[in-house]
Amino acid sequence: MLLAAYDKWPPTVLAPERGKRAFISGVLARNEVNRDYAYKRRLFKRLSTGRYQFNPALALRRPGQEGDRWHAAFALLNLALVKELAEPGYADDIDSLLTLAGMPAAGEQLWQAAVMRHAAHAS
């Protein structure tokens, strides 16, 4: 999925050699949560070979009127909306991400409405 996204970037923005599978795999692997690498950033959690997700403990700093505050990255991604708009087969995966981030699973009413919309759109 990442390789397809990188293909659309012009060479002036991203050097062609950096769009290769080996380069992308190296960046992901060097920044794994459990990696033995001195300069790791703990950005990704490996699910299996070649499959990564953002670290559920990842937090992002956002400025506010009362100073900078840290927010869970999964909260900022609005996974409840992602679940609502996703294909039904991804519901359990999205709920797992929410649970890992210490957030409640997306509401069942929202999910049922999304399932109905998807079914209507697929016909």
mmCIF file with all atom_site columns, C-alpha atoms in Angstrom:
data_model
loop_
_atom_site.group_PDB
_atom_site.id
_atom_site.type_symbol
_atom_site.label_atom_id
_atom_site.label_alt_id
_atom_site.label_comp_id
_atom_site.label_asym_id
_atom_site.label_entity_id
_atom_site.label_seq_id
_atom_site.pdbx_PDB_ins_code
_atom_site.Cartn_x
_atom_site.Cartn_y
_atom_site.Cartn_z
_atom_site.occupancy
_atom_site.B_iso_or_equiv
_atom_site.pdbx_formal_charge
_atom_site.auth_seq_id
_atom_site.auth_comp_id
_atom_site.auth_asym_id
_atom_site.auth_atom_id
_atom_site.pdbx_PDB_model_num
ATOM 1   C CA . MET A 1 1   ? 0.000   0.000  0.000  1.00 0.00 ? 1   MET A CA 1
ATOM 2   C CA . LEU A 1 2   ? 2.819   2.410  0.829  1.00 0.00 ? 2   LEU A CA 1
ATOM 3   C CA . LEU A 1 3   ? 4.658   1.593  -2.381 1.00 0.00 ? 3   LEU A CA 1
ATOM 4   C CA . ALA A 1 4   ? 1.605   2.541  -4.441 1.00 0.00 ? 4   ALA A CA 1
ATOM 5   C CA . ALA A 1 5   ? 1.394   5.882  -2.606 1.00 0.00 ? 5   ALA A CA 1
ATOM 6   C CA . TYR A 1 6   ? 5.093   6.569  -3.141 1.00 0.00 ? 6   TYR A CA 1
ATOM 7   C CA . ASP A 1 7   ? 4.766   5.955  -6.886 1.00 0.00 ? 7   ASP A CA 1
ATOM 8   C CA . LYS A 1 8   ? 2.621   9.086  -7.189 1.00 0.00 ? 8   LYS A CA 1
ATOM 9   C CA . TRP A 1 9   ? 5.250   11.429 -5.691 1.00 0.00 ? 9   TRP A CA 1
ATOM 10  C CA . PRO A 1 10  ? 7.467   13.256 -8.192 1.00 0.00 ? 10  PRO A CA 1
ATOM 11  C CA . PRO A 1 11  ? 11.237  12.554 -8.029 1.00 0.00 ? 11  PRO A CA 1
ATOM 12  C CA . THR A 1 12  ? 11.872  16.139 -6.918 1.00 0.00 ? 12  THR A CA 1
ATOM 13  C CA . VAL A 1 13  ? 9.973   15.381 -3.686 1.00 0.00 ? 13  VAL A CA 1
ATOM 14  C CA . LEU A 1 14  ? 11.018  11.778 -3.092 1.00 0.00 ? 14  LEU A CA 1
ATOM 15  C CA . ALA A 1 15  ? 14.112  10.258 -4.685 1.00 0.00 ? 15  ALA A CA 1
ATOM 16  C CA . PRO A 1 16  ? 13.183  7.144  -6.712 1.00 0.00 ? 16  PRO A CA 1
ATOM 17  C CA . GLU A 1 17  ? 15.519  4.886  -4.696 1.00 0.00 ? 17  GLU A CA 1
ATOM 18  C CA . ARG A 1 18  ? 13.595  5.801  -1.538 1.00 0.00 ? 18  ARG A CA 1
ATOM 19  C CA . GLY A 1 19  ? 10.383  4.438  -3.024 1.00 0.00 ? 19  GLY A CA 1
ATOM 20  C CA . LYS A 1 20  ? 11.761  0.911  -3.102 1.00 0.00 ? 20  LYS A CA 1
ATOM 21  C CA . ARG A 1 21  ? 10.402  -1.847 -0.884 1.00 0.00 ? 21  ARG A CA 1
ATOM 22  C CA . ALA A 1 22  ? 13.779  -2.401 0.859  1.00 0.00 ? 22  ALA A CA 1
ATOM 23  C CA . PHE A 1 23  ? 14.091  1.273  1.840  1.00 0.00 ? 23  PHE A CA 1
ATOM 24  C CA . ILE A 1 24  ? 10.540  1.483  3.208  1.00 0.00 ? 24  ILE A CA 1
ATOM 25  C CA . SER A 1 25  ? 10.927  -1.818 5.099  1.00 0.00 ? 25  SER A CA 1
ATOM 26  C CA . GLY A 1 26  ? 14.145  -0.512 6.631  1.00 0.00 ? 26  GLY A CA 1
ATOM 27  C CA . VAL A 1 27  ? 12.524  2.702  7.843  1.00 0.00 ? 27  VAL A CA 1
ATOM 28  C CA . LEU A 1 28  ? 9.629   0.769  9.390  1.00 0.00 ? 28  LEU A CA 1
ATOM 29  C CA . ALA A 1 29  ? 11.914  -1.841 10.993 1.00 0.00 ? 29  ALA A CA 1
ATOM 30  C CA . ARG A 1 30  ? 14.328  0.754  12.446 1.00 0.00 ? 30  ARG A CA 1
ATOM 31  C CA . ASN A 1 31  ? 11.431  2.486  14.187 1.00 0.00 ? 31  ASN A CA 1
ATOM 32  C CA . GLU A 1 32  ? 9.698   -0.551 15.695 1.00 0.00 ? 32  GLU A CA 1
ATOM 33  C CA . VAL A 1 33  ? 8.633   -0.417 19.327 1.00 0.00 ? 33  VAL A CA 1
ATOM 34  C CA . ASN A 1 34  ? 10.624  -3.523 20.336 1.00 0.00 ? 34  ASN A CA 1
ATOM 35  C CA . ARG A 1 35  ? 13.595  -3.037 18.013 1.00 0.00 ? 35  ARG A CA 1
ATOM 36  C CA . ASP A 1 36  ? 17.182  -3.263 19.321 1.00 0.00 ? 36  ASP A CA 1
ATOM 37  C CA . TYR A 1 37  ? 18.366  -0.082 17.616 1.00 0.00 ? 37  TYR A CA 1
ATOM 38  C CA . ALA A 1 38  ? 19.886  2.863  19.465 1.00 0.00 ? 38  ALA A CA 1
ATOM 39  C CA . TYR A 1 39  ? 18.096  5.578  17.472 1.00 0.00 ? 39  TYR A CA 1
ATOM 40  C CA . LYS A 1 40  ? 14.650  4.020  17.168 1.00 0.00 ? 40  LYS A CA 1
ATOM 41  C CA . ARG A 1 41  ? 11.669  6.331  17.566 1.00 0.00 ? 41  ARG A CA 1
ATOM 42  C CA . ARG A 1 42  ? 9.106   3.660  18.612 1.00 0.00 ? 42  ARG A CA 1
ATOM 43  C CA . LEU A 1 43  ? 6.665   4.772  15.914 1.00 0.00 ? 43  LEU A CA 1
ATOM 44  C CA . PHE A 1 44  ? 5.439   1.392  14.667 1.00 0.00 ? 44  PHE A CA 1
ATOM 45  C CA . LYS A 1 45  ? 4.379   -1.961 16.056 1.00 0.00 ? 45  LYS A CA 1
ATOM 46  C CA . ARG A 1 46  ? 5.005   -4.973 13.836 1.00 0.00 ? 46  ARG A CA 1
ATOM 47  C CA . LEU A 1 47  ? 1.936   -7.175 13.379 1.00 0.00 ? 47  LEU A CA 1
ATOM 48  C CA . SER A 1 48  ? 3.680   -9.748 11.187 1.00 0.00 ? 48  SER A CA 1
ATOM 49  C CA . THR A 1 49  ? 6.349   -9.763 8.492  1.00 0.00 ? 49  THR A CA 1
ATOM 50  C CA . GLY A 1 50  ? 5.819   -6.647 6.379  1.00 0.00 ? 50  GLY A CA 1
ATOM 51  C CA . ARG A 1 51  ? 2.702   -5.516 8.309  1.00 0.00 ? 51  ARG A CA 1
ATOM 52  C CA . TYR A 1 52  ? 2.938   -2.575 10.697 1.00 0.00 ? 52  TYR A CA 1
ATOM 53  C CA . GLN A 1 53  ? 0.609   -0.274 12.559 1.00 0.00 ? 53  GLN A CA 1
ATOM 54  C CA . PHE A 1 54  ? 1.246   2.935  14.448 1.00 0.00 ? 54  PHE A CA 1
ATOM 55  C CA . ASN A 1 55  ? 2.395   2.375  18.018 1.00 0.00 ? 55  ASN A CA 1
ATOM 56  C CA . PRO A 1 56  ? -0.813  2.415  20.127 1.00 0.00 ? 56  PRO A CA 1
ATOM 57  C CA . ALA A 1 57  ? 1.049   4.442  22.780 1.00 0.00 ? 57  ALA A CA 1
ATOM 58  C CA . LEU A 1 58  ? 2.078   7.110  20.253 1.00 0.00 ? 58  LEU A CA 1
ATOM 59  C CA . ALA A 1 59  ? 1.106   10.621 21.303 1.00 0.00 ? 59  ALA A CA 1
ATOM 60  C CA . LEU A 1 60  ? 1.313   13.879 19.371 1.00 0.00 ? 60  LEU A CA 1
ATOM 61  C CA . ARG A 1 61  ? 1.875   17.322 20.849 1.00 0.00 ? 61  ARG A CA 1
ATOM 62  C CA . ARG A 1 62  ? -0.630  19.974 19.816 1.00 0.00 ? 62  ARG A CA 1
ATOM 63  C CA . PRO A 1 63  ? -0.462  23.627 20.784 1.00 0.00 ? 63  PRO A CA 1
ATOM 64  C CA . GLY A 1 64  ? -3.398  25.115 22.611 1.00 0.00 ? 64  GLY A CA 1
ATOM 65  C CA . GLN A 1 65  ? -4.399  28.236 24.493 1.00 0.00 ? 65  GLN A CA 1
ATOM 66  C CA . GLU A 1 66  ? -3.172  26.737 27.765 1.00 0.00 ? 66  GLU A CA 1
ATOM 67  C CA . GLY A 1 67  ? 0.105   25.514 26.268 1.00 0.00 ? 67  GLY A CA 1
ATOM 68  C CA . ASP A 1 68  ? 1.079   22.351 24.455 1.00 0.00 ? 68  ASP A CA 1
ATOM 69  C CA . ARG A 1 69  ? -0.896  19.189 25.220 1.00 0.00 ? 69  ARG A CA 1
ATOM 70  C CA . TRP A 1 70  ? -0.252  15.571 24.290 1.00 0.00 ? 70  TRP A CA 1
ATOM 71  C CA . HIS A 1 71  ? -3.002  13.585 22.557 1.00 0.00 ? 71  HIS A CA 1
ATOM 72  C CA . ALA A 1 72  ? -3.191  9.887  21.703 1.00 0.00 ? 72  ALA A CA 1
ATOM 73  C CA . ALA A 1 73  ? -2.482  9.536  17.975 1.00 0.00 ? 73  ALA A CA 1
ATOM 74  C CA . PHE A 1 74  ? -5.332  7.056  17.564 1.00 0.00 ? 74  PHE A CA 1
ATOM 75  C CA . ALA A 1 75  ? -7.730  9.622  19.078 1.00 0.00 ? 75  ALA A CA 1
ATOM 76  C CA . LEU A 1 76  ? -6.617  12.196 16.519 1.00 0.00 ? 76  LEU A CA 1
ATOM 77  C CA . LEU A 1 77  ? -7.132  9.701  13.682 1.00 0.00 ? 77  LEU A CA 1
ATOM 78  C CA . ASN A 1 78  ? -10.865 9.540  14.528 1.00 0.00 ? 78  ASN A CA 1
ATOM 79  C CA . LEU A 1 79  ? -11.020 5.763  14.234 1.00 0.00 ? 79  LEU A CA 1
ATOM 80  C CA . ALA A 1 80  ? -14.736 5.785  15.051 1.00 0.00 ? 80  ALA A CA 1
ATOM 81  C CA . LEU A 1 81  ? -15.331 7.644  11.779 1.00 0.00 ? 81  LEU A CA 1
ATOM 82  C CA . VAL A 1 82  ? -12.886 5.366  9.949  1.00 0.00 ? 82  VAL A CA 1
ATOM 83  C CA . LYS A 1 83  ? -14.868 2.376  11.232 1.00 0.00 ? 83  LYS A CA 1
ATOM 84  C CA . GLU A 1 84  ? -18.132 3.956  10.135 1.00 0.00 ? 84  GLU A CA 1
ATOM 85  C CA . LEU A 1 85  ? -16.821 4.455  6.597  1.00 0.00 ? 85  LEU A CA 1
ATOM 86  C CA . ALA A 1 86  ? -14.837 1.211  6.305  1.00 0.00 ? 86  ALA A CA 1
ATOM 87  C CA . GLU A 1 87  ? -15.940 -2.037 4.751  1.00 0.00 ? 87  GLU A CA 1
ATOM 88  C CA . PRO A 1 88  ? -17.637 -4.297 7.319  1.00 0.00 ? 88  PRO A CA 1
ATOM 89  C CA . GLY A 1 89  ? -14.759 -6.792 7.375  1.00 0.00 ? 89  GLY A CA 1
ATOM 90  C CA . TYR A 1 90  ? -12.485 -4.279 9.119  1.00 0.00 ? 90  TYR A CA 1
ATOM 91  C CA . ALA A 1 91  ? -14.703 -3.624 12.155 1.00 0.00 ? 91  ALA A CA 1
ATOM 92  C CA . ASP A 1 92  ? -12.903 -5.983 14.543 1.00 0.00 ? 92  ASP A CA 1
ATOM 93  C CA . ASP A 1 93  ? -9.471  -4.710 13.462 1.00 0.00 ? 93  ASP A CA 1
ATOM 94  C CA . ILE A 1 94  ? -10.481 -1.101 14.095 1.00 0.00 ? 94  ILE A CA 1
ATOM 95  C CA . ASP A 1 95  ? -11.974 -1.981 17.487 1.00 0.00 ? 95  ASP A CA 1
ATOM 96  C CA . SER A 1 96  ? -8.691  -3.741 18.367 1.00 0.00 ? 96  SER A CA 1
ATOM 97  C CA . LEU A 1 97  ? -6.757  -0.558 17.557 1.00 0.00 ? 97  LEU A CA 1
ATOM 98  C CA . LEU A 1 98  ? -9.112  1.484  19.713 1.00 0.00 ? 98  LEU A CA 1
ATOM 99  C CA . THR A 1 99  ? -8.709  -0.981 22.594 1.00 0.00 ? 99  THR A CA 1
ATOM 100 C CA . LEU A 1 100 ? -4.901  -0.913 22.282 1.00 0.00 ? 100 LEU A CA 1
ATOM 101 C CA . ALA A 1 101 ? -5.033  2.865  22.516 1.00 0.00 ? 101 ALA A CA 1
ATOM 102 C CA . GLY A 1 102 ? -7.171  2.657  25.673 1.00 0.00 ? 102 GLY A CA 1
ATOM 103 C CA . MET A 1 103 ? -10.211 4.078  23.891 1.00 0.00 ? 103 MET A CA 1
ATOM 104 C CA . PRO A 1 104 ? -13.739 2.656  23.827 1.00 0.00 ? 104 PRO A CA 1
ATOM 105 C CA . ALA A 1 105 ? -14.749 0.694  20.736 1.00 0.00 ? 105 ALA A CA 1
ATOM 106 C CA . ALA A 1 106 ? -16.776 2.642  18.200 1.00 0.00 ? 106 ALA A CA 1
ATOM 107 C CA . GLY A 1 107 ? -20.502 2.712  18.938 1.00 0.00 ? 107 GLY A CA 1
ATOM 108 C CA . GLU A 1 108 ? -22.614 -0.174 17.702 1.00 0.00 ? 108 GLU A CA 1
ATOM 109 C CA . GLN A 1 109 ? -25.297 2.185  16.342 1.00 0.00 ? 109 GLN A CA 1
ATOM 110 C CA . LEU A 1 110 ? -22.753 3.961  14.154 1.00 0.00 ? 110 LEU A CA 1
ATOM 111 C CA . TRP A 1 111 ? -21.457 0.614  12.942 1.00 0.00 ? 111 TRP A CA 1
ATOM 112 C CA . GLN A 1 112 ? -24.898 -0.758 12.061 1.00 0.00 ? 112 GLN A CA 1
ATOM 113 C CA . ALA A 1 113 ? -25.668 2.424  10.115 1.00 0.00 ? 113 ALA A CA 1
ATOM 114 C CA . ALA A 1 114 ? -22.380 2.031  8.246  1.00 0.00 ? 114 ALA A CA 1
ATOM 115 C CA . VAL A 1 115 ? -23.154 -1.613 7.421  1.00 0.00 ? 115 VAL A CA 1
ATOM 116 C CA . MET A 1 116 ? -26.541 -0.598 6.017  1.00 0.00 ? 116 MET A CA 1
ATOM 117 C CA . ARG A 1 117 ? -24.969 2.195  3.905  1.00 0.00 ? 117 ARG A CA 1
ATOM 118 C CA . HIS A 1 118 ? -22.323 -0.174 2.570  1.00 0.00 ? 118 HIS A CA 1
ATOM 119 C CA . ALA A 1 119 ? -24.927 -2.785 1.673  1.00 0.00 ? 119 ALA A CA 1
ATOM 120 C CA . ALA A 1 120 ? -27.056 -0.178 -0.107 1.00 0.00 ? 120 ALA A CA 1
ATOM 121 C CA . HIS A 1 121 ? -24.050 1.174  -2.002 1.00 0.00 ? 121 HIS A CA 1
ATOM 122 C CA . ALA A 1 122 ? -22.863 -2.318 -3.018 1.00 0.00 ? 122 ALA A CA 1
ATOM 123 C CA . SER A 1 123 ? -26.221 -3.194 -4.644 1.00 0.00 ? 123 SER A CA 1
#
